[in-house]
Coordinates of C-alpha atoms in Angstrom, one line a residue:
X10 CA 80.2 -79.7 -86.7
X11 CA 81.5 -83.2 -87.2
X12 CA 79.5 -86.3 -88.2
X13 CA 80.7 -89.3 -86.3
X14 CA 79.5 -93.0 -86.1
X15 CA 79.3 -95.4 -83.3
X16 CA 80.8 -98.9 -83.8
X17 CA 77.2 -100.0 -84.5
X18 CA 77.1 -97.7 -87.5
X19 CA 74.6 -95.2 -86.0
X20 CA 75.6 -91.6 -86.7
X21 CA 75.8 -88.8 -84.2
X22 CA 77.0 -85.2 -84.3
X23 CA 79.8 -83.5 -82.4
X24 CA 80.1 -79.7 -82.1
X25 CA 83.3 -77.9 -81.6
X26 CA 84.1 -75.8 -78.6
X27 CA 83.9 -72.7 -80.8
X28 CA 80.4 -73.6 -82.1
X29 CA 79.1 -74.3 -78.6
X30 CA 80.5 -71.0 -77.3
X31 CA 79.0 -69.1 -80.2
X32 CA 75.6 -70.7 -79.4
X33 CA 75.9 -69.8 -75.7
X34 CA 76.9 -66.2 -76.5
X35 CA 74.0 -65.5 -78.9
X36 CA 72.9 -61.9 -78.8
X37 CA 69.5 -62.1 -77.1
X38 CA 68.0 -59.0 -78.6
X39 CA 68.7 -60.2 -82.1
X40 CA 67.6 -63.7 -81.2
X41 CA 64.3 -62.7 -79.8
X42 CA 63.5 -60.3 -82.6
X43 CA 64.1 -63.0 -85.2
X44 CA 63.0 -66.1 -83.3
X45 CA 60.0 -64.8 -81.5
X46 CA 59.1 -61.6 -83.4
X47 CA 59.6 -59.5 -80.3
X48 CA 60.7 -55.9 -80.4
X49 CA 62.6 -53.9 -77.7
X50 CA 63.2 -50.4 -76.5
X51 CA 66.4 -49.2 -74.8
X52 CA 66.1 -47.7 -71.3
X53 CA 69.1 -47.0 -69.1
X54 CA 71.2 -49.5 -71.1
X55 CA 68.6 -52.2 -70.5
X56 CA 66.4 -53.7 -73.3
X57 CA 62.7 -53.8 -72.4
X58 CA 60.2 -55.8 -74.4
X59 CA 57.5 -53.8 -76.1
X60 CA 55.0 -56.7 -76.4
X61 CA 56.0 -58.0 -73.0
X62 CA 57.2 -55.2 -70.7
X63 CA 58.1 -57.6 -67.9
X64 CA 60.8 -59.1 -70.3
X65 CA 64.1 -57.4 -69.8
X66 CA 67.6 -58.0 -71.2
X67 CA 70.7 -56.9 -69.4
X68 CA 73.0 -54.3 -71.0
X69 CA 75.3 -57.3 -71.9
X70 CA 72.5 -58.4 -74.3
X71 CA 73.0 -61.9 -72.9
X72 CA 71.3 -62.2 -69.5
X73 CA 67.5 -62.0 -69.5
X74 CA 64.6 -62.0 -67.0
X75 CA 61.0 -62.6 -67.8
X76 CA 59.5 -61.3 -64.5
X77 CA 55.8 -62.0 -65.0
X78 CA 56.7 -65.7 -65.8
X79 CA 59.3 -66.0 -63.1
X80 CA 61.9 -67.1 -65.6
X81 CA 65.6 -66.2 -65.8
X82 CA 68.4 -67.3 -68.0
X83 CA 71.6 -66.6 -69.8
X84 CA 71.6 -66.7 -73.6
X85 CA 69.5 -68.4 -76.2
X86 CA 70.1 -72.0 -75.1
X87 CA 68.4 -71.2 -71.7
X88 CA 65.5 -69.5 -73.6
X89 CA 64.9 -72.5 -75.8
X90 CA 65.1 -74.9 -72.9
X91 CA 63.1 -72.9 -70.3
X92 CA 60.6 -71.1 -72.4
X93 CA 60.2 -73.3 -75.5
X94 CA 60.6 -76.7 -73.8
X95 CA 63.5 -78.1 -75.9
X96 CA 66.1 -80.3 -74.3
X97 CA 69.8 -79.1 -74.4
X98 CA 70.7 -81.1 -77.6
X99 CA 67.7 -79.8 -79.5
X100 CA 68.4 -76.2 -78.4
X101 CA 72.0 -76.4 -79.5
X102 CA 71.1 -78.0 -82.9
X103 CA 68.6 -75.2 -83.5
X104 CA 71.3 -72.5 -82.8
X105 CA 74.4 -73.9 -84.4
X106 CA 74.5 -73.1 -88.1
X107 CA 71.4 -71.0 -88.0
X108 CA 72.7 -67.7 -89.3
X109 CA 69.3 -66.0 -89.0
X110 CA 69.2 -66.6 -85.3
X111 CA 72.6 -65.1 -84.8
X112 CA 72.2 -62.4 -87.4
X113 CA 74.2 -59.2 -87.1
X114 CA 72.3 -56.0 -86.3
X115 CA 72.9 -54.9 -89.9
X116 CA 71.2 -58.1 -91.2
X117 CA 68.3 -58.0 -88.7
X118 CA 65.7 -56.1 -90.7
X119 CA 66.3 -58.3 -93.8
X120 CA 66.1 -61.5 -91.8
X121 CA 62.9 -60.5 -90.0
X122 CA 61.3 -59.4 -93.3
X123 CA 62.2 -62.6 -95.0
X124 CA 60.9 -64.8 -92.1
X125 CA 57.7 -62.8 -92.0
X126 CA 57.3 -63.4 -95.7
X127 CA 57.9 -67.1 -95.4
X128 CA 55.5 -67.4 -92.5
X129 CA 52.8 -65.8 -94.6
X130 CA 53.4 -67.8 -97.7
X131 CA 54.1 -71.2 -96.2
X132 CA 52.4 -72.3 -93.0
X133 CA 53.7 -75.4 -91.3
X134 CA 51.5 -78.5 -91.4
X135 CA 49.9 -79.3 -88.1
X136 CA 50.9 -82.6 -86.6
X137 CA 49.7 -83.6 -83.1
X138 CA 52.5 -84.9 -80.9
X139 CA 52.4 -88.7 -80.6
X140 CA 50.8 -89.8 -77.3
X141 CA 52.6 -91.7 -74.6
X142 CA 51.6 -95.4 -74.6
X143 CA 50.5 -97.0 -71.3
X144 CA 49.9 -95.3 -68.0
X145 CA 49.8 -91.5 -67.8
X146 CA 50.8 -91.1 -64.2
X147 CA 52.8 -87.9 -64.8
X148 CA 49.7 -86.3 -66.4
X149 CA 47.4 -87.1 -63.5
X150 CA 50.1 -86.2 -60.9
X151 CA 50.6 -82.8 -62.6
X152 CA 46.9 -81.9 -63.0
X153 CA 45.6 -83.4 -59.7
X154 CA 48.5 -83.0 -57.2
X155 CA 50.3 -79.9 -58.6
X156 CA 47.4 -78.0 -60.1
X157 CA 44.7 -79.3 -57.7
X158 CA 42.2 -80.2 -60.4
X159 CA 39.6 -82.8 -59.4
X160 CA 39.8 -86.3 -60.8
X161 CA 36.4 -86.1 -62.5
X162 CA 37.3 -83.0 -64.5
X163 CA 40.6 -84.6 -65.6
X164 CA 38.8 -87.9 -66.5
X165 CA 36.2 -85.9 -68.6
X166 CA 39.0 -84.1 -70.5
X167 CA 41.0 -87.3 -71.1
X168 CA 38.0 -89.4 -72.2
X169 CA 36.9 -86.6 -74.6
X170 CA 40.4 -86.4 -76.1
X171 CA 40.8 -82.8 -74.8
X172 CA 44.0 -83.6 -72.9
X173 CA 46.7 -86.3 -73.2
X174 CA 50.3 -87.0 -72.3
X175 CA 52.8 -87.1 -75.2
X176 CA 56.0 -89.1 -75.6
X177 CA 58.0 -86.2 -74.1
X178 CA 55.8 -86.4 -71.0
X179 CA 54.1 -83.1 -71.8
X180 CA 50.4 -82.3 -71.1
X181 CA 48.9 -81.6 -74.5
X182 CA 45.7 -79.5 -74.5
X183 CA 43.8 -80.0 -77.7
X184 CA 41.6 -77.8 -79.8
X185 CA 39.1 -78.8 -82.5
X186 CA 37.1 -77.1 -85.2
X187 CA 33.3 -77.4 -85.4
X188 CA 33.6 -80.6 -87.4
X189 CA 35.6 -82.4 -84.7
X190 CA 38.9 -82.2 -86.5
X191 CA 41.9 -81.4 -84.3
X192 CA 43.6 -78.2 -85.3
X193 CA 45.5 -77.0 -82.3
X194 CA 47.7 -78.3 -79.5
X195 CA 49.3 -76.5 -76.6
X196 CA 52.1 -78.3 -74.7
X197 CA 52.8 -77.8 -71.0
X198 CA 55.8 -79.5 -69.3
X199 CA 54.7 -81.7 -66.4
X200 CA 58.1 -81.4 -64.8
X201 CA 57.5 -79.3 -61.7
X202 CA 61.2 -78.7 -61.0
X203 CA 61.5 -76.1 -63.7
X204 CA 59.0 -73.5 -64.9
X205 CA 58.2 -73.5 -68.6
X206 CA 56.1 -71.2 -70.7
X207 CA 53.4 -73.2 -72.6
X208 CA 54.3 -73.9 -76.2
X209 CA 51.9 -74.0 -79.1
X210 CA 52.7 -77.0 -81.4
X211 CA 54.0 -75.9 -84.8
X212 CA 51.2 -75.5 -87.3
X213 CA 48.5 -75.0 -84.7
X214 CA 45.6 -72.8 -85.7
X215 CA 45.0 -70.4 -82.7
X216 CA 41.4 -70.0 -83.8
X217 CA 40.8 -73.4 -82.4
X218 CA 42.6 -73.2 -79.1
X219 CA 41.4 -75.2 -76.1
X220 CA 37.6 -75.0 -75.8
X221 CA 34.9 -76.8 -73.8
X222 CA 31.4 -76.1 -75.0
X223 CA 28.3 -76.1 -72.8
X224 CA 26.9 -79.6 -72.5
X225 CA 23.2 -80.2 -72.9
X226 CA 21.5 -81.7 -69.8
X227 CA 24.3 -80.4 -67.6
X228 CA 23.2 -78.6 -64.5
X229 CA 22.7 -74.9 -65.2
X230 CA 23.0 -75.4 -69.0
X231 CA 23.2 -72.0 -70.7
X232 CA 24.7 -72.0 -74.2
X233 CA 24.4 -68.2 -74.4
X234 CA 27.3 -67.6 -72.0
X235 CA 31.0 -67.8 -72.9
X236 CA 33.8 -67.5 -70.3
X237 CA 37.2 -66.4 -71.6
X238 CA 40.6 -67.4 -70.1
X239 CA 44.2 -67.0 -70.9
X240 CA 45.2 -70.6 -70.5
X241 CA 43.6 -74.1 -70.4
X242 CA 44.7 -74.7 -66.7
X243 CA 42.8 -71.5 -65.7
X244 CA 39.7 -72.6 -67.7
X245 CA 39.6 -76.0 -65.9
X246 CA 40.4 -74.4 -62.5
X247 CA 37.4 -72.1 -62.9
X248 CA 35.3 -75.2 -63.5
X249 CA 36.6 -76.9 -60.4
X250 CA 35.8 -73.7 -58.4
X251 CA 32.3 -73.8 -59.6
X252 CA 32.0 -77.4 -58.3
X253 CA 33.4 -76.4 -54.9
X254 CA 30.9 -73.5 -54.8
X255 CA 27.9 -75.7 -55.5
X256 CA 29.1 -78.3 -52.9
X257 CA 29.3 -75.5 -50.3
X258 CA 25.9 -74.1 -51.1
X259 CA 24.2 -77.5 -51.0
X260 CA 25.9 -78.4 -47.7
X261 CA 24.9 -75.0 -46.2
X262 CA 21.2 -75.8 -46.6
X263 CA 21.5 -79.4 -45.6
X264 CA 20.9 -80.8 -49.1
X265 CA 24.3 -82.3 -50.1
X266 CA 22.5 -84.9 -52.2
X267 CA 21.4 -82.1 -54.6
X268 CA 25.0 -81.5 -55.7
X269 CA 25.7 -82.1 -59.4
X270 CA 29.3 -82.7 -60.4
X271 CA 28.5 -81.7 -64.0
X272 CA 27.6 -78.1 -62.9
X273 CA 30.9 -76.9 -64.4
X274 CA 29.7 -78.0 -67.9
X275 CA 26.7 -75.7 -68.0
X276 CA 28.5 -72.9 -69.8
X277 CA 31.0 -72.4 -72.7
X278 CA 34.6 -71.8 -71.9
X279 CA 37.5 -70.9 -74.2
X280 CA 41.2 -70.4 -73.7
X281 CA 42.9 -67.7 -75.8
X282 CA 46.3 -69.3 -75.3
X283 CA 47.4 -65.8 -74.4
X284 CA 45.6 -62.5 -74.7
X285 CA 44.8 -62.3 -78.5
X286 CA 41.1 -62.6 -79.4
X287 CA 41.6 -64.9 -82.4
X288 CA 40.1 -67.9 -80.7
X289 CA 37.2 -65.7 -79.2
X290 CA 36.2 -64.5 -82.7
X291 CA 36.2 -68.0 -84.1
X292 CA 34.0 -69.4 -81.3
X293 CA 31.5 -66.5 -81.5
X294 CA 31.4 -67.1 -85.3
X295 CA 30.8 -70.8 -84.8
X296 CA 28.0 -70.4 -82.2
X297 CA 25.6 -67.5 -82.8
X298 CA 23.7 -68.5 -79.7
X299 CA 26.3 -66.7 -77.5
X300 CA 25.2 -63.3 -76.3
X301 CA 27.1 -62.9 -73.1
X302 CA 30.9 -62.9 -72.6
X303 CA 32.6 -63.0 -69.2
X304 CA 36.4 -62.1 -69.4
X305 CA 38.3 -64.1 -66.8
X306 CA 41.9 -63.1 -67.7
X307 CA 44.8 -62.9 -65.3
X308 CA 44.9 -60.3 -62.6
X309 CA 48.3 -58.8 -63.7
X310 CA 49.2 -55.8 -65.8
X311 CA 49.1 -57.7 -69.1
X312 CA 45.8 -59.4 -68.2
X313 CA 44.1 -56.2 -67.0
X314 CA 45.2 -54.2 -70.1
X315 CA 43.9 -57.0 -72.4
X316 CA 40.6 -57.2 -70.5
X317 CA 40.1 -53.5 -70.9
X318 CA 40.6 -53.7 -74.6
X319 CA 38.4 -56.7 -75.1
X320 CA 35.6 -55.1 -73.1
X321 CA 35.8 -52.1 -75.3
X322 CA 35.9 -54.2 -78.5
X323 CA 32.9 -56.5 -77.7
X324 CA 30.6 -54.3 -75.6
X325 CA 28.7 -53.0 -78.7
X326 CA 27.4 -56.4 -79.8
X327 CA 27.5 -58.5 -76.6
X328 CA 26.7 -58.3 -72.9
X329 CA 30.2 -58.2 -71.4
X330 CA 31.4 -58.7 -67.8
X331 CA 34.7 -59.2 -65.9
X332 CA 35.4 -61.9 -63.4
X333 CA 38.7 -61.4 -61.4
X334 CA 40.4 -64.3 -59.6
X335 CA 40.1 -63.5 -55.9
X336 CA 43.4 -65.0 -54.8
X337 CA 46.7 -64.8 -56.7
X338 CA 47.4 -63.9 -60.3
X339 CA 45.1 -66.4 -62.0
X340 CA 42.3 -68.9 -61.5
X341 CA 44.7 -71.8 -60.8
X342 CA 46.3 -69.7 -58.0
X343 CA 42.8 -69.3 -56.6
X344 CA 42.0 -73.0 -56.8
X345 CA 45.2 -74.0 -55.2
X346 CA 44.7 -71.5 -52.4
X347 CA 41.2 -72.6 -51.6
X348 CA 42.0 -76.4 -51.8
X349 CA 45.1 -76.0 -49.7
X350 CA 43.3 -73.9 -47.1
X351 CA 40.4 -76.4 -47.0
X352 CA 42.9 -79.3 -46.5
X353 CA 44.7 -77.4 -43.7
X354 CA 41.4 -76.7 -41.9
X355 CA 40.3 -80.4 -42.2
X356 CA 43.7 -81.6 -40.8
X357 CA 43.4 -79.1 -37.9
X358 CA 39.9 -80.2 -37.0
X359 CA 41.1 -83.8 -37.0

């Protein structure tokens, strides 16, 4: 690694070919065990994730596939870019010189133990990503055109500081404690050319992941119900589907004027930012009025297993139900299917 300076005096860093090659050839099993805390089992020469069984690493310990996320890559640079959302320079800088990431198998246990201890004793301070100034076209295009969320739901979330666009053009989904202080942020790349797994901003408290409480005076207001999702996009998609359902019911009986766009705000909704129940426990603790829980997790192996466990864990103290997305893997798949089908039908009739 060599420090250089432009003629202006501004410094920059150059990496040698050997350093770049070492970063590219990072052992993925070691990297994911130390960087993500994942563990693996060996089967037929392949390495299969124990926490995520759809994550597989080739026998070369270099090429990886995360089938449930439809992600593929070679080495740790690809992982940092495609999964964690870093750009190439940021990914390289995180790898080069970081001996814990490229630890030898003999050092692995000591490294993981030390990192675990550091995480427990010193938690990073949460800092919300700085917002983009000016127009947020990328945010609305992503949420409305790509994800098919209606404009009124997007506007509600933006005006209530639940979603914003940061300077890296990422959609930031915010979470607050009961006093209104922001404690959590989940970033989702709005770039539709590549698929990225959502990233929790460092220092975020998962207890306060994305949450929209039932709003008094909203149609169908019932603060005793809590609907639970894996991701913010699915939470909002479920709300949009509730709007579409009410529109259809009102039109069917010739009373379209009775439609209430705020019908989606009648119940509590929380995103777990995964399948852990950390956020669920917090919201139940904060609001003792909740007596009914509806689990709306993804319709895949991981989602079904998590739903089964959550149903078992909470059935003793709450009325629990399951709601499965009728089309695709999750609620956004269902929303996109219904909206696209409706648009096709309208175009055909025209």
